[in-house]
Rosetta silent file (secondary structure, phi, psi, omega in degrees, C-alpha in Angstrom):
SEQUENCE: LILGDSGVGKERVAEALHKASGKGPFVPINCAAIPKELIESELFGAVKGAYTGALKDRSGLVEQARGGTLFLDEIGEFDISLQPKLLRFLETRMARKVGGQSEYKADLRVISATNRNLQEDIDSNAFRADLYYRLSEITLRVPPLKLRLEDIPLFAISFMQKAGERFGKMFDQIEPELVKRFQSYDWPGNVRELKSQIDRMVIL
SCORE:     score description
SCORE:     0.000 S_00000001
   1 L     0.000  121.648 -179.813    2.011   -9.430   -2.996 S_00000001
   2 E  -103.584  122.140 -178.908    2.935   -8.057    0.441 S_00000001
   3 E  -111.680  148.348  177.516    1.099   -9.627    3.369 S_00000001
   4 L   164.518  161.022  179.959    1.051   -8.498    6.986 S_00000001
   5 L   -63.389  162.494  177.036   -1.035   -7.121    9.822 S_00000001
   6 L   -60.582  132.051  175.470   -2.341   -3.574    9.736 S_00000001
   7 L    89.046    3.747 -177.238    0.390   -1.059   10.529 S_00000001
   8 L   -79.972  -13.519  178.545    3.446   -3.265    9.901 S_00000001
   9 L   103.501   34.797 -177.968    4.728   -1.000    7.119 S_00000001
  10 H   -63.287  -37.912  178.854    3.659   -2.775    3.922 S_00000001
  11 H   -67.209  -34.063  178.357    3.697    0.467    1.920 S_00000001
  12 H   -65.411  -36.925  176.293    7.225    1.190    3.154 S_00000001
  13 H   -64.195  -43.314  178.555    8.285   -2.228    1.857 S_00000001
  14 H   -61.520  -42.235  178.720    6.659   -1.429   -1.492 S_00000001
  15 H   -63.637  -38.101  179.526    8.471    1.919   -1.621 S_00000001
  16 H   -66.249  -40.511  177.080   11.776    0.202   -0.856 S_00000001
  17 H   -62.621  -42.845  178.946   11.235   -2.302   -3.673 S_00000001
  18 H   -63.851  -45.341 -177.723   10.418    0.549   -6.030 S_00000001
  19 H   -62.717  -32.657  179.078   13.428    2.588   -4.929 S_00000001
  20 H   -65.898  -24.838  179.199   15.688   -0.410   -5.536 S_00000001
  21 H   -76.421  -25.736  174.562   14.613   -0.385   -9.187 S_00000001
  22 L    71.321   22.532 -179.893   15.874    3.190   -9.480 S_00000001
  23 L  -154.315  154.820  171.565   13.375    4.392  -12.045 S_00000001
  24 L    71.500  172.748 -179.759    9.928    5.867  -12.684 S_00000001
  25 L   -81.367  156.955  171.567    7.216    7.175  -10.359 S_00000001
  26 E  -107.376  115.490 -174.098    5.750    5.399   -7.335 S_00000001
  27 E  -119.958  106.148  179.733    1.954    5.663   -7.524 S_00000001
  28 E   -93.716  150.401  172.615   -0.050    4.288   -4.563 S_00000001
  29 E  -141.861  132.675  176.453   -3.797    3.695   -4.416 S_00000001
  30 E   -94.307  108.350 -174.253   -5.803    2.535   -1.409 S_00000001
  31 L   -66.419  -20.416 -179.849   -8.452    0.220   -2.839 S_00000001
  32 L   -84.563  -15.845 -173.128  -10.561    0.489    0.316 S_00000001
  33 L   -93.848   -7.588 -175.961  -10.718    4.295    0.213 S_00000001
  34 L  -113.059  128.317  178.979  -12.293    4.711   -3.245 S_00000001
  35 L   -56.222  144.860 -173.578  -15.982    3.944   -3.914 S_00000001
  36 H   -61.800  -26.131  179.926  -16.411    0.933   -6.190 S_00000001
  37 H   -75.767  -11.095 -179.619  -18.197    3.030   -8.823 S_00000001
  38 H  -110.022  -12.931 -171.506  -15.093    5.220   -9.153 S_00000001
  39 H   -63.413  -36.912 -178.292  -12.275    2.696   -8.857 S_00000001
  40 H   -65.449  -46.051  179.530  -12.237    1.786  -12.566 S_00000001
  41 H   -69.371  -31.356  177.554  -11.922    5.383  -13.754 S_00000001
  42 H   -65.159  -40.478 -178.864   -9.382    6.095  -11.004 S_00000001
  43 H   -76.454  -51.279 -168.751   -7.224    3.223  -12.201 S_00000001
  44 H  -104.333   -9.319 -179.145   -7.649    3.341  -15.964 S_00000001
  45 L    92.447  175.724 -179.134   -8.874    6.894  -16.617 S_00000001
  46 E  -151.313  152.079  176.885  -12.024    8.183  -18.322 S_00000001
  47 L   -96.542  158.299 -179.701  -12.991   10.086  -21.429 S_00000001
  48 L   -54.729  130.794  177.743  -15.052   13.249  -21.425 S_00000001
  49 L    83.415    4.116 -177.716  -18.738   12.513  -20.913 S_00000001
  50 L   -66.149  -28.573  177.895  -18.197    8.935  -19.759 S_00000001
  51 L  -156.744  166.964  179.629  -20.182    9.666  -16.601 S_00000001
  52 L   -58.197  124.346 -179.504  -21.777   12.589  -14.809 S_00000001
  53 L    98.414   -8.598  176.828  -19.043   15.013  -13.862 S_00000001
  54 L   -84.075   85.629 -173.296  -16.539   13.791  -16.449 S_00000001
  55 L   -86.328  -11.122  177.466  -16.013   17.208  -18.029 S_00000001
  56 L  -158.184  164.079  175.803  -12.745   16.322  -19.741 S_00000001
  57 L   -62.043  140.739  176.749  -10.511   13.371  -20.492 S_00000001
  58 E  -136.543  141.363  178.655   -8.527   12.281  -17.472 S_00000001
  59 L   -81.533  153.095  177.485   -5.632    9.879  -17.136 S_00000001
  60 L   -97.341  174.271 -178.519   -5.746    7.041  -14.653 S_00000001
  61 H   -65.536  -28.452  176.913   -3.163    5.958  -12.109 S_00000001
  62 H   -60.371  -44.844  178.167   -2.051    3.199  -14.467 S_00000001
  63 H   -65.590  -41.089 -177.946   -0.943    5.824  -17.000 S_00000001
  64 H   -65.941  -24.907 -177.499    0.676    7.935  -14.294 S_00000001
  65 L   -92.414    3.583 -178.970    2.706    4.925  -13.104 S_00000001
  66 L   -52.001  133.530  179.387    4.157    4.100  -16.531 S_00000001
  67 L    78.738   -0.443 -178.250    7.800    3.144  -16.258 S_00000001
  68 L  -133.113 -133.988 -173.826    7.514    2.884  -12.470 S_00000001
  69 E  -129.587  130.035  170.260    5.426    1.147   -9.822 S_00000001
  70 E  -101.515  122.350 -178.675    1.677    0.997   -9.184 S_00000001
  71 E  -108.127  114.587 -179.526    1.001    0.055   -5.551 S_00000001
  72 E   -98.338   92.420 -179.867   -2.438   -1.446   -4.889 S_00000001
  73 E   -81.828  150.641 -178.233   -2.886   -1.210   -1.129 S_00000001
  74 L    54.977   46.290 -177.254   -5.757   -3.079    0.558 S_00000001
  75 H   -63.259  -23.800  177.932   -6.183   -5.243   -2.546 S_00000001
  76 H   -64.496  -16.919  179.775   -8.464   -7.548   -0.549 S_00000001
  77 H   -93.586    0.794 -177.521  -11.087   -4.781   -0.619 S_00000001
  78 L   -66.265  128.900 -173.977  -11.091   -4.574   -4.449 S_00000001
  79 L   -57.751  131.844 -175.766  -14.667   -5.031   -5.676 S_00000001
  80 H   -59.853  -32.521 -177.629  -15.301   -8.552   -6.950 S_00000001
  81 H   -70.973  -21.195 -179.581  -17.204   -7.280  -10.006 S_00000001
  82 H  -100.869   -6.182 -177.906  -14.154   -5.326  -11.217 S_00000001
  83 H   -60.477  -35.754  176.786  -11.560   -7.987  -10.499 S_00000001
  84 H   -60.221  -36.369  179.410  -11.770   -9.481  -14.038 S_00000001
  85 H   -68.613  -39.293  177.207  -10.739   -6.119  -15.528 S_00000001
  86 H   -65.713  -41.712  178.995   -7.802   -5.859  -13.154 S_00000001
  87 H   -60.710  -44.500 -179.450   -6.793   -9.431  -13.984 S_00000001
  88 H   -62.188  -40.765  178.483   -6.891   -8.734  -17.719 S_00000001
  89 H   -62.426  -43.532 -179.320   -4.713   -5.666  -17.248 S_00000001
  90 H   -62.972  -33.089 -177.563   -2.164   -7.636  -15.218 S_00000001
  91 H   -81.531  -30.548 -174.262   -2.012  -10.305  -17.903 S_00000001
  92 H  -113.492  -19.516 -171.387   -1.833   -8.014  -20.941 S_00000001
  93 L    58.431   26.295  175.322   -0.691   -4.627  -19.572 S_00000001
  94 E  -113.374  139.601 -178.698   -3.425   -3.199  -21.803 S_00000001
  95 E  -138.263  160.270  177.585   -6.159   -0.930  -20.419 S_00000001
  96 E  -130.094  130.465  176.093   -9.164    1.016  -21.667 S_00000001
  97 L   -65.197  149.406  175.539  -10.407    4.300  -20.248 S_00000001
  98 E   -59.897  124.078 -178.038  -14.012    4.340  -19.050 S_00000001
  99 L    84.657   -2.750 -177.736  -16.047    5.349  -22.092 S_00000001
 100 L   -83.695  161.143 -178.433  -13.047    4.944  -24.379 S_00000001
 101 L  -104.050  -18.812 -176.640  -12.974    3.093  -27.699 S_00000001
 102 L  -128.557  161.716 -179.843   -9.346    2.000  -27.810 S_00000001
 103 E   -98.758  159.700  173.650   -6.823    0.460  -25.469 S_00000001
 104 E  -130.101  155.510 -178.386   -3.450    1.767  -24.375 S_00000001
 105 E  -100.678  141.473  178.780   -0.386   -0.092  -23.124 S_00000001
 106 L  -133.739  113.025  178.733    1.227    0.580  -19.758 S_00000001
 107 L   -92.949  110.801 -177.237    4.607   -0.916  -18.900 S_00000001
 108 L  -158.216  167.383  172.878    4.946   -0.877  -15.119 S_00000001
 109 E   -94.642  140.384  176.785    5.544   -2.940  -12.002 S_00000001
 110 E  -117.350  122.414  174.337    2.498   -3.819   -9.890 S_00000001
 111 E  -118.245  135.235  177.907    2.846   -4.394   -6.151 S_00000001
 112 E  -124.886  163.826 -178.930   -0.187   -5.160   -4.004 S_00000001
 113 E  -151.013  151.778  176.409   -0.710   -5.527   -0.270 S_00000001
 114 E  -160.271  154.383  171.481   -3.355   -6.710    2.172 S_00000001
 115 L  -104.738    4.308 -179.721   -3.877   -7.633    5.800 S_00000001
 116 L   -87.938  160.769  172.165   -6.701  -10.011    4.836 S_00000001
 117 L   -90.632   97.352 -174.451   -6.504  -13.762    4.406 S_00000001
 118 H   -66.747  -27.865  177.974   -7.130  -13.934    0.669 S_00000001
 119 H   -64.225  -40.089  176.165   -7.369  -17.722    0.704 S_00000001
 120 H   -65.703  -38.342  178.155  -10.369  -17.459    3.042 S_00000001
 121 H   -64.871  -35.887  176.506  -11.848  -14.771    0.769 S_00000001
 122 H   -64.660  -43.407 -179.093  -11.444  -17.116   -2.196 S_00000001
 123 H   -63.280  -30.270  179.910  -13.242  -19.888   -0.294 S_00000001
 124 L   -95.806   10.401  178.584  -16.135  -17.501    0.448 S_00000001
 125 L    63.285   28.491  177.393  -16.222  -16.254   -3.186 S_00000001
 126 L   -98.156   -9.365  179.305  -15.179  -12.739   -2.144 S_00000001
 127 L  -147.114  139.393 -176.942  -11.947  -12.843   -4.139 S_00000001
 128 L   -77.308  133.159  179.888  -11.096  -14.469   -7.459 S_00000001
 129 H   -64.923  -39.078 -177.628   -8.592  -17.314   -7.316 S_00000001
 130 H   -66.431  -35.161  176.521   -7.131  -16.473  -10.749 S_00000001
 131 H   -68.364  -40.455  178.046   -6.454  -12.884   -9.667 S_00000001
 132 H   -59.513  -45.142 -179.002   -4.834  -14.117   -6.462 S_00000001
 133 H   -63.064  -35.902  179.252   -2.506  -16.428   -8.388 S_00000001
 134 H   -70.170  -42.759 -178.168   -1.478  -13.558  -10.661 S_00000001
 135 H   -69.146  -31.690 -169.689   -0.867  -11.146   -7.774 S_00000001
 136 L   -99.931   24.602  177.577    0.997  -13.668   -5.623 S_00000001
 137 L   -55.442  -39.361  170.629    3.650  -14.829   -8.088 S_00000001
 138 L  -126.458  124.886 -176.317    6.101  -13.414   -5.537 S_00000001
 139 L  -121.521  131.995  175.794    4.831  -13.064   -1.966 S_00000001
 140 E  -117.341  136.478  176.108    6.472  -11.264    0.952 S_00000001
 141 E  -111.590  123.078  179.152    5.245  -11.525    4.535 S_00000001
 142 L   -96.731  115.966 -177.412    6.053   -8.626    6.851 S_00000001
 143 L   -71.178  156.423  177.124    6.129   -9.837   10.475 S_00000001
 144 L   -64.760  158.513 -175.546    4.508   -7.811   13.274 S_00000001
 145 H   -61.035  -31.839 -178.154    6.712   -5.386   15.196 S_00000001
 146 H   -64.594  -16.583  176.487    6.665   -7.575   18.322 S_00000001
 147 H   -99.758    5.488 -178.472    8.694  -10.127   16.340 S_00000001
 148 L  -131.057   45.758 -174.288   11.159   -7.474   15.146 S_00000001
 149 H   -59.343  -29.168 -179.782   12.261   -5.915   18.429 S_00000001
 150 H   -68.692  -16.202  178.257   15.776   -5.345   17.088 S_00000001
 151 H   -82.489  -17.486 -172.088   14.278   -2.917   14.542 S_00000001
 152 H   -59.879  -43.993  178.904   12.751   -0.652   17.199 S_00000001
 153 H   -58.068  -40.873  179.515   15.856    1.502   17.903 S_00000001
 154 H   -67.514  -43.913  177.388   16.230    2.318   14.189 S_00000001
 155 H   -60.537  -44.821 -174.941   12.531    3.055   13.789 S_00000001
 156 H   -61.306  -45.413  179.045   12.508    5.191   16.921 S_00000001
 157 H   -63.126  -45.408 -178.509   15.422    7.378   15.780 S_00000001
 158 H   -62.074  -46.467 -178.909   13.984    7.781   12.291 S_00000001
 159 H   -66.732  -36.458  179.209   10.502    8.686   13.547 S_00000001
 160 H   -63.937  -43.529 -179.579   11.928   11.093   16.142 S_00000001
 161 H   -64.351  -43.741 -179.654   13.937   12.930   13.495 S_00000001
 162 H   -67.274  -38.823  177.882   10.985   13.175   11.109 S_00000001
 163 H   -66.750  -38.275  178.272    8.647   14.326   13.889 S_00000001
 164 H   -61.827  -42.379  177.438   11.220   16.909   14.976 S_00000001
 165 H   -64.250  -40.984 -177.441   11.381   18.326   11.457 S_00000001
 166 H   -67.238  -40.670 -174.162    7.595   18.355   11.199 S_00000001
 167 H  -102.293    2.569  177.293    6.961   20.044   14.550 S_00000001
 168 L    71.195   32.595  178.199   10.065   22.228   14.692 S_00000001
 169 L  -130.248  125.841 -175.991   11.619   20.468   17.674 S_00000001
 170 L  -109.892  131.127  176.256   15.045   18.900   17.461 S_00000001
 171 L  -125.205  142.123 -176.715   16.302   16.068   19.684 S_00000001
 172 L   -84.176  -33.660 -174.062   19.750   14.482   19.482 S_00000001
 173 L  -157.428  168.885  174.341   18.994   11.066   20.910 S_00000001
 174 L  -111.501  133.966 -179.648   16.510    8.793   22.648 S_00000001
 175 L   -58.255  132.296  179.131   17.256    7.632   26.176 S_00000001
 176 H   -53.592  -35.191 -179.528   18.314    3.937   26.195 S_00000001
 177 H   -64.678  -35.884  177.912   15.837    3.256   29.009 S_00000001
 178 H   -66.936  -41.536  177.480   12.987    4.486   26.793 S_00000001
 179 H   -60.835  -40.877  177.861   14.106    2.193   23.965 S_00000001
 180 H   -62.528  -38.045  178.448   14.101   -0.729   26.422 S_00000001
 181 H   -67.646  -38.663  174.975   10.552    0.155   27.435 S_00000001
 182 H   -58.130  -40.750 -175.515    9.568    0.262   23.779 S_00000001
 183 H   -77.983   -9.076  178.020   11.040   -3.213   23.348 S_00000001
 184 L   -95.568    0.588 -178.406    9.104   -4.612   26.312 S_00000001
 185 L  -104.539  150.152 -173.398    5.731   -3.693   24.764 S_00000001
 186 L   -93.614   -3.534  172.135    3.969   -5.914   22.218 S_00000001
 187 L    48.930   67.606  178.300    2.744   -3.102   19.887 S_00000001
 188 L   -60.739  -25.440  177.325   -0.688   -4.345   18.736 S_00000001
 189 L   -91.968    4.898  174.572   -0.777   -1.388   16.319 S_00000001
 190 H    60.834 -148.773 -174.664    2.660   -2.303   14.979 S_00000001
 191 H   -61.016  -36.444  179.563    4.975    0.286   13.372 S_00000001
 192 H   -60.224  -39.549  179.418    2.102    2.744   12.925 S_00000001
 193 H   -67.795  -40.880  177.983    1.472    2.730   16.694 S_00000001
 194 H   -60.760  -44.917  179.320    5.165    3.284   17.443 S_00000001
 195 H   -61.472  -42.181  179.816    5.257    6.255   15.079 S_00000001
 196 H   -62.862  -42.208  179.772    2.136    7.722   16.680 S_00000001
 197 H   -64.610  -41.145  179.956    3.590    7.411   20.173 S_00000001
 198 H   -69.229  -39.677  174.607    6.838    9.107   19.156 S_00000001
 199 H   -56.039  -44.287 -178.084    4.946   11.893   17.398 S_00000001
 200 H   -65.166  -40.760  179.142    2.992   12.462   20.604 S_00000001
 201 H   -63.611  -41.323  179.259    6.176   12.522   22.690 S_00000001
 202 H   -64.548  -42.638  179.832    7.798   15.069   20.387 S_00000001
 203 H   -60.710  -42.748 -174.866    4.702   17.273   20.494 S_00000001
 204 L   -85.457    0.000    0.000    4.560   17.199   24.282 S_00000001
């Protein structure tokens, strides 16, 4: 379970953990971006005719992530009514497609992330305690960028190079004075805000 404020780079941490394993696909899903009536079929798949619009069997992200990593971003937004099914999958690594009659096994790593305080959500009955305990067997906290000022030069160079490739503009270096100005700002939007600012500078 990766914890941290919005924009600190939790997905990048998940990708780094996956890359360190050296195998399988990395399959991310943003739990806040998918309507709750679709999240189960998105995760576990669906058989033809299981619901309106299900014109053929479709695999879920769990199947697609076999042998690799399933990244559940914004896990704090996962619908409470579906949390028991997710918990059962985490405990057994067995899943059933929506409308299906049999289960299938999926061997994979599961990494989740949130910027919410899940303990408060548990106290307000918005998140299941048993699911939290399963997800948080190993917990990493990613500090905000303002507490990682020494990382800013590396981030700045990396983002400048990627923005240059994207926009067709190449720069060799960043002025030291600009890096110092970056390090004197508290970055409420964290790494995401830094990337956005550098993108804008490259464009202009």
